[in-house]
PDB file of C-alpha atoms in Angstrom:
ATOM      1  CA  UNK F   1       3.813  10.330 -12.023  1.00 58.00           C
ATOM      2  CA  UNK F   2       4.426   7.728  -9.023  1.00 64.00           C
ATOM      3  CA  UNK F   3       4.642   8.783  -5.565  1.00 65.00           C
ATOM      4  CA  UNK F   4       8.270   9.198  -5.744  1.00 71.00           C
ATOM      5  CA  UNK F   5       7.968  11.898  -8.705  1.00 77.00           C
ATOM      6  CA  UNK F   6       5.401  12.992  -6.730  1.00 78.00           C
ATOM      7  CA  UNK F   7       7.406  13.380  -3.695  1.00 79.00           C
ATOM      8  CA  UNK F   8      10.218  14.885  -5.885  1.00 83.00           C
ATOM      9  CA  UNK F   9       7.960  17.482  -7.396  1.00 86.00           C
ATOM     10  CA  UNK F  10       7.138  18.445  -3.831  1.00 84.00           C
ATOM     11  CA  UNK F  11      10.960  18.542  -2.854  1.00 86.00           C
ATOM     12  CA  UNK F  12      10.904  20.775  -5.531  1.00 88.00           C
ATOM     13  CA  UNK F  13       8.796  23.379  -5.788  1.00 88.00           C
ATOM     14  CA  UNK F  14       7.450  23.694  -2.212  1.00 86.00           C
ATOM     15  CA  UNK F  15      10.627  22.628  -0.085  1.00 83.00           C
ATOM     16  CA  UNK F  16       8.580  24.257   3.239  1.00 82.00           C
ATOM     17  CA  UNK F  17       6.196  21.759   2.968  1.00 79.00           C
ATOM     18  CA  UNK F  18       9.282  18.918   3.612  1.00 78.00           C
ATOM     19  CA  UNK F  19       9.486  18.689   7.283  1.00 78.00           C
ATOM     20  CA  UNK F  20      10.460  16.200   9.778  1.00 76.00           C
ATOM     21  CA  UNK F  21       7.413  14.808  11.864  1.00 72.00           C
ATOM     22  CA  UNK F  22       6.822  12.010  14.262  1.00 69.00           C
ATOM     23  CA  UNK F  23       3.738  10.256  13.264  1.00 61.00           C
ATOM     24  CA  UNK F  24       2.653   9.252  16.609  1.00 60.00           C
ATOM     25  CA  UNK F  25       2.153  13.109  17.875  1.00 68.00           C
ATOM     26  CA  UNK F  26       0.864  13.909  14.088  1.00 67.00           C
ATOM     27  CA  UNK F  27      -2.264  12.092  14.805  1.00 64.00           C
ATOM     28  CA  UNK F  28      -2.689  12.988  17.761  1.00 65.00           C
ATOM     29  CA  UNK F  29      -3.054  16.580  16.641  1.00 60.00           C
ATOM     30  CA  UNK F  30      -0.267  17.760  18.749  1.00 55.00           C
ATOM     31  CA  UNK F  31       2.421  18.779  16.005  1.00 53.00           C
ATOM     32  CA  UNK F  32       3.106  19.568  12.550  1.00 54.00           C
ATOM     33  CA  UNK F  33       6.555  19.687  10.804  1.00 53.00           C
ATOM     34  CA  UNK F  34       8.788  22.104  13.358  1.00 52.00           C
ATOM     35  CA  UNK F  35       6.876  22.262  15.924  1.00 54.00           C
ATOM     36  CA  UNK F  36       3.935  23.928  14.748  1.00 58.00           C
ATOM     37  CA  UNK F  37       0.113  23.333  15.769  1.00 61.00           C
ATOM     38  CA  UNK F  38      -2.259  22.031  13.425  1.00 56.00           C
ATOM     39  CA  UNK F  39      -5.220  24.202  13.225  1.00 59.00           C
ATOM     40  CA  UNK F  40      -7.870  22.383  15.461  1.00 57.00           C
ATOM     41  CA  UNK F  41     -10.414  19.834  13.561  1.00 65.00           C
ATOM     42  CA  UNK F  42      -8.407  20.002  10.279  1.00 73.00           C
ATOM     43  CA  UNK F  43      -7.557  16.248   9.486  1.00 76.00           C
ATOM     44  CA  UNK F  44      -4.412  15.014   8.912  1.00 78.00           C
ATOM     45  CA  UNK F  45      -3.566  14.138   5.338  1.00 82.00           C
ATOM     46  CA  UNK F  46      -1.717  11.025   4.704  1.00 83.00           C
ATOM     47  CA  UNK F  47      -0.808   9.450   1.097  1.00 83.00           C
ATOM     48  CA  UNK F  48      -0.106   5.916   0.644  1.00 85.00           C
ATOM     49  CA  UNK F  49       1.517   4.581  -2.389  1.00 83.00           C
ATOM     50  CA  UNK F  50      -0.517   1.572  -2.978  1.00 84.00           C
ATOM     51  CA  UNK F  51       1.765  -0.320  -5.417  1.00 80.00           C
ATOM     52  CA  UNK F  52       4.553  -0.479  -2.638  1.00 78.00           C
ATOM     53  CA  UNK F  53       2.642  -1.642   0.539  1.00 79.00           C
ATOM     54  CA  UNK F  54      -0.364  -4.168  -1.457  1.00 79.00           C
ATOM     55  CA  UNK F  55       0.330  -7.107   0.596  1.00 76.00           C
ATOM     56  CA  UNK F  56      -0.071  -4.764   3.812  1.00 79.00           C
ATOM     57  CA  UNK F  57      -3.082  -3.494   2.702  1.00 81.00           C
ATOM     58  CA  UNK F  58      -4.479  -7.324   2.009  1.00 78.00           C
ATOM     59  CA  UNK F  59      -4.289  -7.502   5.318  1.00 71.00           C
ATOM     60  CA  UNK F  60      -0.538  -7.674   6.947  1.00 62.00           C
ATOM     61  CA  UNK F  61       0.864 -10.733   7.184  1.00 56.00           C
ATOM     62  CA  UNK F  62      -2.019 -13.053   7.060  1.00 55.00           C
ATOM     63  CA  UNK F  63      -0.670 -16.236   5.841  1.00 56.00           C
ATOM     64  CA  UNK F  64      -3.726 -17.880   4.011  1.00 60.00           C
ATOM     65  CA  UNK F  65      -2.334 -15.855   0.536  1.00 57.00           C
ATOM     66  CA  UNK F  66      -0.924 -19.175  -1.309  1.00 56.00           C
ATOM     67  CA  UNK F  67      -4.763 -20.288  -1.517  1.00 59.00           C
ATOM     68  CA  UNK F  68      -6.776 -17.592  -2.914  1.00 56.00           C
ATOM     69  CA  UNK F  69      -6.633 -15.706   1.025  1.00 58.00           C
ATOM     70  CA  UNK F  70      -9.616 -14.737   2.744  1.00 70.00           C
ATOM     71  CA  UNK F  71     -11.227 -11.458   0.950  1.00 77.00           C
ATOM     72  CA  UNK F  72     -12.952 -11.166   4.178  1.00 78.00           C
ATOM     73  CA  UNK F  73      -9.927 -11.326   6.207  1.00 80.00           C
ATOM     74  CA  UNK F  74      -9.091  -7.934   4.328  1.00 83.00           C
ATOM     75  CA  UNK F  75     -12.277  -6.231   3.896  1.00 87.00           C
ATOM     76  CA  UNK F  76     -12.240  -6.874   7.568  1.00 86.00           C
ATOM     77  CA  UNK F  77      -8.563  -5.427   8.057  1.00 87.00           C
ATOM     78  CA  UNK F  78      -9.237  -2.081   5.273  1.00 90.00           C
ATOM     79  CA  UNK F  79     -12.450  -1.616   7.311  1.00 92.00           C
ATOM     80  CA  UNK F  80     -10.239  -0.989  10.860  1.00 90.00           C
ATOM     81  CA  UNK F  81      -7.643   0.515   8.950  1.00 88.00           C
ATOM     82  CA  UNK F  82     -10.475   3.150   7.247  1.00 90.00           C
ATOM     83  CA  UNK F  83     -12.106   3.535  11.333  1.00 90.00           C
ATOM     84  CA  UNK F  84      -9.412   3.985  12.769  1.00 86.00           C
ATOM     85  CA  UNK F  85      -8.018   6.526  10.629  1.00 84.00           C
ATOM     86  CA  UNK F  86     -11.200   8.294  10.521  1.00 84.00           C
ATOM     87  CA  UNK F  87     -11.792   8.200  14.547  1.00 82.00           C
ATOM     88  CA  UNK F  88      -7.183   9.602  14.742  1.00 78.00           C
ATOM     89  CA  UNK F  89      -8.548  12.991  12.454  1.00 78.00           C
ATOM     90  CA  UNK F  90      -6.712  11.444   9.290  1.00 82.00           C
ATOM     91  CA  UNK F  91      -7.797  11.951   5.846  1.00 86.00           C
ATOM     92  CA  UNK F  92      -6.278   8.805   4.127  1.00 87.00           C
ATOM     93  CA  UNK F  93      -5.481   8.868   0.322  1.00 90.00           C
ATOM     94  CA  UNK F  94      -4.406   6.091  -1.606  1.00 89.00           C
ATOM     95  CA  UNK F  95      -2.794   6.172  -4.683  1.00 87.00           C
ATOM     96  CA  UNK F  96      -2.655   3.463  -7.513  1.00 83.00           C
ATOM     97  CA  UNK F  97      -0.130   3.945 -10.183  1.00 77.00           C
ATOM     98  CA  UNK F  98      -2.638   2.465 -13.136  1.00 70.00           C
ATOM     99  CA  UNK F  99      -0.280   3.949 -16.207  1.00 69.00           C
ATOM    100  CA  UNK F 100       2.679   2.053 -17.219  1.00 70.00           C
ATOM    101  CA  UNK F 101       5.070   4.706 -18.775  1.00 75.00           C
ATOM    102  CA  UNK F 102       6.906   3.491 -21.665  1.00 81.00           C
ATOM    103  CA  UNK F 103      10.087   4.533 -19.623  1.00 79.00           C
ATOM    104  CA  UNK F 104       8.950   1.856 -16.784  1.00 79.00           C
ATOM    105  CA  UNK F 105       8.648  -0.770 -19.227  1.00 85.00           C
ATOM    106  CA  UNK F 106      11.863  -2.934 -18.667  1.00 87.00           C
ATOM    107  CA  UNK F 107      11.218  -2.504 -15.140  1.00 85.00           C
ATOM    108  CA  UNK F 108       7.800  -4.079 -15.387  1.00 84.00           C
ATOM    109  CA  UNK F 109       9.264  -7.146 -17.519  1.00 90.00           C
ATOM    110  CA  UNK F 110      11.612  -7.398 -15.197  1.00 92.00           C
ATOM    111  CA  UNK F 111       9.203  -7.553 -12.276  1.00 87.00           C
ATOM    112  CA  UNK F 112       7.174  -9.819 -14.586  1.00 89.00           C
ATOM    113  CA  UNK F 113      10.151 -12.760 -14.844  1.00 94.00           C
ATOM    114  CA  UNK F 114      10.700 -12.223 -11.168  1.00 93.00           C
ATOM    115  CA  UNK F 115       6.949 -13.129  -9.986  1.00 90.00           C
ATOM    116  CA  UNK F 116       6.966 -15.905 -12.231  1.00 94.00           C
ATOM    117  CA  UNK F 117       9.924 -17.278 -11.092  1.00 94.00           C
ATOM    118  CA  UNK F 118       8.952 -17.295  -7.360  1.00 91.00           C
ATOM    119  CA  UNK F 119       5.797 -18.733  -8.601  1.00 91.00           C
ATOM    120  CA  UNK F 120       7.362 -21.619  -9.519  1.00 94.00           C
ATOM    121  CA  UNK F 121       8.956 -21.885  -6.391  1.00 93.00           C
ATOM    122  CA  UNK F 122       5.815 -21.594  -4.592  1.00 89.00           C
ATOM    123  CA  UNK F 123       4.375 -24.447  -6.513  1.00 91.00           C
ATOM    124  CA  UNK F 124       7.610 -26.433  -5.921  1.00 94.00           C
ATOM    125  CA  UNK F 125       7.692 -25.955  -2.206  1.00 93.00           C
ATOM    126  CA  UNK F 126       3.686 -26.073  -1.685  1.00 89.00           C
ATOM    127  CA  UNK F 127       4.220 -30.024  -3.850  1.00 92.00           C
ATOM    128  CA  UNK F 128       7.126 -30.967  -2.009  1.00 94.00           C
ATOM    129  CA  UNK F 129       6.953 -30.013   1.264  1.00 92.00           C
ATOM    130  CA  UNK F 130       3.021 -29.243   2.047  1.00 86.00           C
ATOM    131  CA  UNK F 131       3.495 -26.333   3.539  1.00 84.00           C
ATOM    132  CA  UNK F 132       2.369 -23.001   3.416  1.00 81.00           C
ATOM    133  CA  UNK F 133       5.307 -20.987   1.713  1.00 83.00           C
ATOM    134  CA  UNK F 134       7.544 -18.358   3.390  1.00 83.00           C
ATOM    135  CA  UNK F 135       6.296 -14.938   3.488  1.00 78.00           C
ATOM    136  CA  UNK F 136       8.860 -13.539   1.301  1.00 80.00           C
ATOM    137  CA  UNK F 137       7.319 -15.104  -1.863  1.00 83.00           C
ATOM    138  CA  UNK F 138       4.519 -13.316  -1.462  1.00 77.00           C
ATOM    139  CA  UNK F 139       3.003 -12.595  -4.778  1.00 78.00           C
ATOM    140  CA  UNK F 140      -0.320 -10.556  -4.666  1.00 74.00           C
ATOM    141  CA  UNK F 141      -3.520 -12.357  -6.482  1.00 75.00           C
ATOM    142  CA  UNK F 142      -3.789 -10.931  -9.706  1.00 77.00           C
ATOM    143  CA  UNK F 143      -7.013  -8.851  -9.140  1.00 80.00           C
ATOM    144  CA  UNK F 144      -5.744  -7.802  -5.089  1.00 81.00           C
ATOM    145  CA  UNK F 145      -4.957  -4.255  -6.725  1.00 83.00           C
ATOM    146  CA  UNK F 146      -8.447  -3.715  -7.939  1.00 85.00           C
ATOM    147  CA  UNK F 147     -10.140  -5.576  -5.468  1.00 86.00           C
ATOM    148  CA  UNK F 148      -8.474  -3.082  -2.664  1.00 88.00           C
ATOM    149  CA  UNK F 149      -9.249  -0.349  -4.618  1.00 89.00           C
ATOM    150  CA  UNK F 150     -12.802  -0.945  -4.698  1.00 90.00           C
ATOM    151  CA  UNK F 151     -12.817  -1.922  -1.117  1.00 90.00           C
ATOM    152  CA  UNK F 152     -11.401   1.215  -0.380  1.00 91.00           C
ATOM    153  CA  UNK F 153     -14.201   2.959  -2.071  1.00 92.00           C
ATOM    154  CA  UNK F 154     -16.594   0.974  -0.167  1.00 93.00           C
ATOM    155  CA  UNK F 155     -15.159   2.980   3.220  1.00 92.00           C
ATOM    156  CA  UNK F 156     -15.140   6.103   1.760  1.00 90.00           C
ATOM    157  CA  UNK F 157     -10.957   6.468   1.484  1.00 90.00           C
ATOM    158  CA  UNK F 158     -10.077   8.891  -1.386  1.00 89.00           C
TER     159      UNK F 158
END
């Protein structure tokens, strides 16, 4: 189960705990869904679905990706991202999909051709022009996934 059946299976079975909530007075402690008060010095939970935000977790939109990157650049970035969540009263919670379901399968060939298509391009445009390529061909280093993981381990987010 992804985040989305996740998300579903909350929908679900516990529709009071879908509310509408403004992030920005959520960490501040001021409000929960409807207006309610959080109970003081109880953390804030947020999940994050990995698979769908990797290159913001590699460290936004650092542009030194087409090379390798800089691993310190985002051991650097998942460090502030870990502190600062820790010093707004947020418990953060990542979650890596590491199953392929056999129903998902076409989707990940499909995904496969994809990447290797715009790798070509980025080998076309990196030989022909010199220049870094556009951030929209982003394609994550192979290992980024496990590498974050880990690094996220390192600062102690679940």
């Amino acid at each position: 189960m992804g985040v989305q059946g996740f998300q579903d299976y909350i929908e679900k079975h516990c529709p009071s705990a879908v509310v509408p909530v403004e992030l920005q007075k959520l960490a501040r402690g001021s409000l929960v869904g409807g207006g309610r008060q959080r109970p003081p010095h109880t953390p804030l939970r947020l999940l994050v679905d990995a698979d769908n935000c990797l290159h913001r977790l590699y460290g936004g939109f650092y542009t030194d990706w087409v090379s390798g990157g800089q691993w310190n650049h985002m051991l650097g970035y998942l460090a502030a991202l870990a502190k600062a969540c820790f010093g707004g009263n947020i418990e953060l919670f990542v979650f890596f999909n590491g199953a392929l379901e056999k129903a998902r399968l076409h989707e990940w060939v499909k995904r496969q051709g994809n990447e290797r298509q715009t790798a070509q391009q980025i080998v076309s445009h990196v030989q022909n022009k010199g220049t870094p390529p556009p951030k929209v061909w982003f394609l994550p280093p192979v290992c980024m996934a496990h590498c974050i993981r880990l690094a996220l381990i390192r600062f102690h987010v679940k």
